[in-house]
Amino acid sequence: MARSVWKGPFVDAYVLKKAEASRDSGRSEVIKIWSRRSTILPQFVGLTFGVYNGKKHVPVNVTEDMIGQKFGEYSPTRTYYGHAADKKAKRK
Amino acid sequence: MARIAGVNIPTAKRVPIALTYITGIGPSIAKQICDATKIDQARRVNELTDAEVLAIREFIDANVTVEGDLRREVTMNIKRLMDLGCYRGLRHRRNLPVRGQRTHTNARTRKGPAKAIAGKKK
């Protein structure tokens, strides 16, 4: 079920603070965040976030299309290199 | 024979049923069309006058996305997700289920027919 509108979008407070700080201090840097659950807000467009995937911070350049989705959607948590058996079959 | 929204030519069926042969029109929208054009739902397509067919055609043109336009819209939406680099896009790229279903077993609709894994022991 979708979230109630009256609550407004969910964003961890520290993400907002960091985003504002980098905005004021003339941009560029990757903003490291761990909060994959935070919604991407319109004021984040143009900034680059390093979204933690459990191992490292994946750089995500926020564009307009991403608004309303969560940061976690842009930082995959699983690595999958295919099955060993498949590779063996290809070598033959 | 009635041509509505391009190529579709449903004939001897009741109007709301016949309209569902158009991609993008299901039972519910078909009924809405009948209500809006004041056509009795028990009537069949071959009983319609030219004016009524025209009314249906105009209503669809004005209010509903159908056929080619609809298909284009859907593929554009999928393409947008793929270009975005988000999780749903990745799933589309790999032809795997997008909405969190299990893939350990099943998921054959997306994955296609089962492929034998070479060297897998019984």
Short mmCIF file of N, CA and C in Angstrom, two decimals, chain B residues 27-104:
data_model
loop_
_atom_site.label_atom_id
_atom_site.label_comp_id
_atom_site.label_asym_id
_atom_site.label_seq_id
_atom_site.Cartn_x
_atom_site.Cartn_y
_atom_site.Cartn_z
N PRO B 27 -13.28 -4.34 -20.27
CA PRO B 27 -14.72 -4.31 -19.98
C PRO B 27 -15.16 -2.99 -19.38
N SER B 28 -14.38 -2.46 -18.44
CA SER B 28 -14.83 -1.29 -17.71
C SER B 28 -14.86 -0.05 -18.61
N ILE B 29 -13.78 0.15 -19.39
CA ILE B 29 -13.77 1.32 -20.29
C ILE B 29 -14.82 1.17 -21.38
N ALA B 30 -15.00 -0.09 -21.85
CA ALA B 30 -16.01 -0.33 -22.89
C ALA B 30 -17.39 0.10 -22.41
N LYS B 31 -17.68 -0.20 -21.13
CA LYS B 31 -18.98 0.20 -20.59
C LYS B 31 -19.08 1.71 -20.48
N GLN B 32 -18.00 2.35 -20.06
CA GLN B 32 -17.99 3.81 -19.99
C GLN B 32 -18.29 4.43 -21.35
N ILE B 33 -17.71 3.83 -22.40
CA ILE B 33 -17.93 4.36 -23.75
C ILE B 33 -19.40 4.25 -24.11
N CYS B 34 -20.00 3.09 -23.79
CA CYS B 34 -21.43 2.89 -24.10
C CYS B 34 -22.29 3.91 -23.37
N ASP B 35 -21.96 4.15 -22.09
CA ASP B 35 -22.73 5.13 -21.33
C ASP B 35 -22.59 6.52 -21.93
N ALA B 36 -21.37 6.89 -22.28
CA ALA B 36 -21.11 8.25 -22.76
C ALA B 36 -21.77 8.50 -24.10
N THR B 37 -21.85 7.45 -24.94
CA THR B 37 -22.45 7.66 -26.26
C THR B 37 -23.92 7.25 -26.28
N LYS B 38 -24.45 6.87 -25.09
CA LYS B 38 -25.86 6.51 -24.92
C LYS B 38 -26.27 5.34 -25.84
N ILE B 39 -25.41 4.32 -25.90
CA ILE B 39 -25.74 3.14 -26.67
C ILE B 39 -26.11 2.03 -25.70
N ASP B 40 -27.24 1.37 -25.94
CA ASP B 40 -27.68 0.30 -25.08
C ASP B 40 -26.70 -0.86 -25.16
N GLN B 41 -26.30 -1.41 -23.98
CA GLN B 41 -25.25 -2.42 -23.96
C GLN B 41 -25.69 -3.74 -24.55
N ALA B 42 -26.99 -3.95 -24.72
CA ALA B 42 -27.47 -5.21 -25.28
C ALA B 42 -27.38 -5.23 -26.81
N ARG B 43 -27.16 -4.07 -27.39
CA ARG B 43 -27.16 -4.01 -28.86
C ARG B 43 -25.84 -4.52 -29.44
N ARG B 44 -25.94 -4.98 -30.70
CA ARG B 44 -24.75 -5.55 -31.34
C ARG B 44 -24.16 -4.56 -32.34
N VAL B 45 -22.90 -4.80 -32.70
CA VAL B 45 -22.18 -3.82 -33.50
C VAL B 45 -22.83 -3.63 -34.88
N ASN B 46 -23.32 -4.72 -35.48
CA ASN B 46 -23.90 -4.59 -36.82
C ASN B 46 -25.25 -3.88 -36.82
N GLU B 47 -25.82 -3.62 -35.59
CA GLU B 47 -27.08 -2.89 -35.53
C GLU B 47 -26.85 -1.38 -35.40
N LEU B 48 -25.60 -0.98 -35.22
CA LEU B 48 -25.33 0.44 -34.98
C LEU B 48 -25.46 1.26 -36.26
N THR B 49 -25.95 2.47 -36.09
CA THR B 49 -25.98 3.39 -37.23
C THR B 49 -24.61 4.03 -37.41
N ASP B 50 -24.39 4.59 -38.59
CA ASP B 50 -23.10 5.23 -38.87
C ASP B 50 -22.80 6.34 -37.87
N ALA B 51 -23.86 7.06 -37.49
CA ALA B 51 -23.67 8.17 -36.55
C ALA B 51 -23.18 7.67 -35.20
N GLU B 52 -23.72 6.51 -34.77
CA GLU B 52 -23.32 5.96 -33.47
C GLU B 52 -21.87 5.48 -33.52
N VAL B 53 -21.50 4.82 -34.63
CA VAL B 53 -20.12 4.37 -34.79
C VAL B 53 -19.18 5.57 -34.73
N LEU B 54 -19.61 6.64 -35.40
CA LEU B 54 -18.81 7.86 -35.41
C LEU B 54 -18.66 8.41 -34.00
N ALA B 55 -19.76 8.37 -33.24
CA ALA B 55 -19.74 8.89 -31.86
C ALA B 55 -18.74 8.09 -31.03
N ILE B 56 -18.76 6.75 -31.18
CA ILE B 56 -17.81 5.91 -30.45
C ILE B 56 -16.39 6.28 -30.84
N ARG B 57 -16.17 6.41 -32.14
CA ARG B 57 -14.83 6.71 -32.64
C ARG B 57 -14.32 8.03 -32.06
N GLU B 58 -15.21 9.02 -32.05
CA GLU B 58 -14.80 10.33 -31.55
C GLU B 58 -14.50 10.29 -30.06
N PHE B 59 -15.34 9.53 -29.32
CA PHE B 59 -15.13 9.42 -27.87
C PHE B 59 -13.77 8.79 -27.58
N ILE B 60 -13.43 7.74 -28.34
CA ILE B 60 -12.15 7.06 -28.11
C ILE B 60 -10.99 7.97 -28.46
N ASP B 61 -11.10 8.66 -29.60
CA ASP B 61 -10.03 9.58 -30.01
C ASP B 61 -9.77 10.61 -28.92
N ALA B 62 -10.85 11.08 -28.31
CA ALA B 62 -10.71 12.19 -27.38
C ALA B 62 -10.25 11.74 -25.99
N ASN B 63 -10.64 10.51 -25.57
CA ASN B 63 -10.47 10.17 -24.16
C ASN B 63 -9.56 8.99 -23.84
N VAL B 64 -9.33 8.11 -24.80
CA VAL B 64 -8.62 6.88 -24.46
C VAL B 64 -7.37 6.73 -25.32
N THR B 65 -6.27 6.27 -24.71
CA THR B 65 -5.09 5.89 -25.51
C THR B 65 -5.24 4.43 -25.90
N VAL B 66 -5.16 4.14 -27.18
CA VAL B 66 -5.35 2.77 -27.63
C VAL B 66 -4.29 2.35 -28.64
N GLU B 67 -4.24 1.04 -28.89
CA GLU B 67 -3.43 0.45 -29.96
C GLU B 67 -1.99 0.95 -29.98
N GLY B 68 -1.52 1.39 -31.13
CA GLY B 68 -0.10 1.77 -31.30
C GLY B 68 0.38 2.79 -30.29
N ASP B 69 -0.43 3.81 -30.04
CA ASP B 69 -0.04 4.85 -29.09
C ASP B 69 0.19 4.26 -27.72
N LEU B 70 -0.71 3.36 -27.32
CA LEU B 70 -0.61 2.75 -25.99
C LEU B 70 0.64 1.89 -25.90
N ARG B 71 0.85 1.06 -26.96
CA ARG B 71 2.03 0.19 -26.95
C ARG B 71 3.31 1.03 -26.88
N ARG B 72 3.32 2.13 -27.64
CA ARG B 72 4.50 2.98 -27.64
C ARG B 72 4.73 3.54 -26.24
N GLU B 73 3.63 3.97 -25.60
CA GLU B 73 3.75 4.54 -24.26
C GLU B 73 4.36 3.53 -23.30
N VAL B 74 3.89 2.28 -23.39
CA VAL B 74 4.38 1.25 -22.48
C VAL B 74 5.86 0.98 -22.70
N THR B 75 6.27 0.83 -23.98
CA THR B 75 7.68 0.56 -24.23
C THR B 75 8.54 1.75 -23.83
N MET B 76 8.02 2.97 -24.01
CA MET B 76 8.78 4.15 -23.59
C MET B 76 8.97 4.15 -22.09
N ASN B 77 7.94 3.76 -21.34
CA ASN B 77 8.05 3.71 -19.88
C ASN B 77 9.11 2.71 -19.45
N ILE B 78 9.11 1.55 -20.12
CA ILE B 78 10.10 0.53 -19.78
C ILE B 78 11.50 1.02 -20.13
N LYS B 79 11.62 1.67 -21.29
CA LYS B 79 12.91 2.18 -21.72
C LYS B 79 13.42 3.23 -20.74
N ARG B 80 12.50 4.07 -20.25
CA ARG B 80 12.89 5.11 -19.29
C ARG B 80 13.50 4.46 -18.05
N LEU B 81 12.83 3.41 -17.55
CA LEU B 81 13.33 2.72 -16.36
C LEU B 81 14.71 2.14 -16.61
N MET B 82 14.92 1.59 -17.83
CA MET B 82 16.19 0.95 -18.12
C MET B 82 17.32 1.98 -18.20
N ASP B 83 17.01 3.15 -18.77
CA ASP B 83 18.04 4.19 -18.90
C ASP B 83 18.40 4.81 -17.57
N LEU B 84 17.49 4.72 -16.63
CA LEU B 84 17.65 5.41 -15.36
C LEU B 84 18.66 4.72 -14.45
N GLY B 85 18.88 3.43 -14.66
CA GLY B 85 19.80 2.69 -13.80
C GLY B 85 19.21 2.35 -12.45
N CYS B 86 17.90 2.34 -12.33
CA CYS B 86 17.27 1.97 -11.07
C CYS B 86 17.02 0.47 -11.05
N TYR B 87 16.62 -0.02 -9.89
CA TYR B 87 16.48 -1.46 -9.72
C TYR B 87 15.48 -2.06 -10.70
N ARG B 88 14.35 -1.41 -10.85
CA ARG B 88 13.34 -1.93 -11.78
C ARG B 88 13.89 -2.00 -13.20
N GLY B 89 14.69 -0.99 -13.58
CA GLY B 89 15.29 -0.99 -14.90
C GLY B 89 16.26 -2.16 -15.09
N LEU B 90 17.06 -2.43 -14.05
CA LEU B 90 18.00 -3.54 -14.12
C LEU B 90 17.26 -4.85 -14.33
N ARG B 91 16.15 -5.02 -13.64
CA ARG B 91 15.37 -6.25 -13.77
C ARG B 91 14.81 -6.39 -15.17
N HIS B 92 14.38 -5.28 -15.75
CA HIS B 92 13.89 -5.32 -17.12
C HIS B 92 15.01 -5.70 -18.08
N ARG B 93 16.21 -5.14 -17.85
CA ARG B 93 17.34 -5.43 -18.73
C ARG B 93 17.68 -6.90 -18.72
N ARG B 94 17.58 -7.53 -17.56
CA ARG B 94 17.95 -8.93 -17.43
C ARG B 94 16.79 -9.87 -17.71
N ASN B 95 15.64 -9.32 -18.04
CA ASN B 95 14.46 -10.14 -18.28
C ASN B 95 14.08 -11.00 -17.09
N LEU B 96 14.13 -10.40 -15.91
CA LEU B 96 13.74 -11.10 -14.70
C LEU B 96 12.51 -10.40 -14.12
N PRO B 97 11.80 -11.06 -13.20
CA PRO B 97 10.62 -10.42 -12.61
C PRO B 97 10.98 -9.09 -11.96
N VAL B 98 10.12 -8.08 -12.14
CA VAL B 98 10.42 -6.73 -11.71
C VAL B 98 9.87 -6.44 -10.31
N ARG B 99 8.82 -7.17 -9.92
CA ARG B 99 8.10 -6.77 -8.70
C ARG B 99 8.39 -7.66 -7.50
N GLY B 100 9.62 -8.12 -7.40
CA GLY B 100 10.04 -8.80 -6.18
C GLY B 100 9.63 -10.25 -6.05
N GLN B 101 9.20 -10.89 -7.13
CA GLN B 101 8.84 -12.29 -7.03
C GLN B 101 10.08 -13.16 -6.86
N ARG B 102 9.88 -14.40 -6.43
CA ARG B 102 11.02 -15.29 -6.28
C ARG B 102 11.51 -15.77 -7.64
N THR B 103 12.83 -16.04 -7.71
CA THR B 103 13.37 -16.53 -8.96
C THR B 103 14.09 -17.86 -8.77
N HIS B 104 14.14 -18.32 -7.50
CA HIS B 104 14.76 -19.62 -7.22
C HIS B 104 14.06 -20.70 -8.05
#
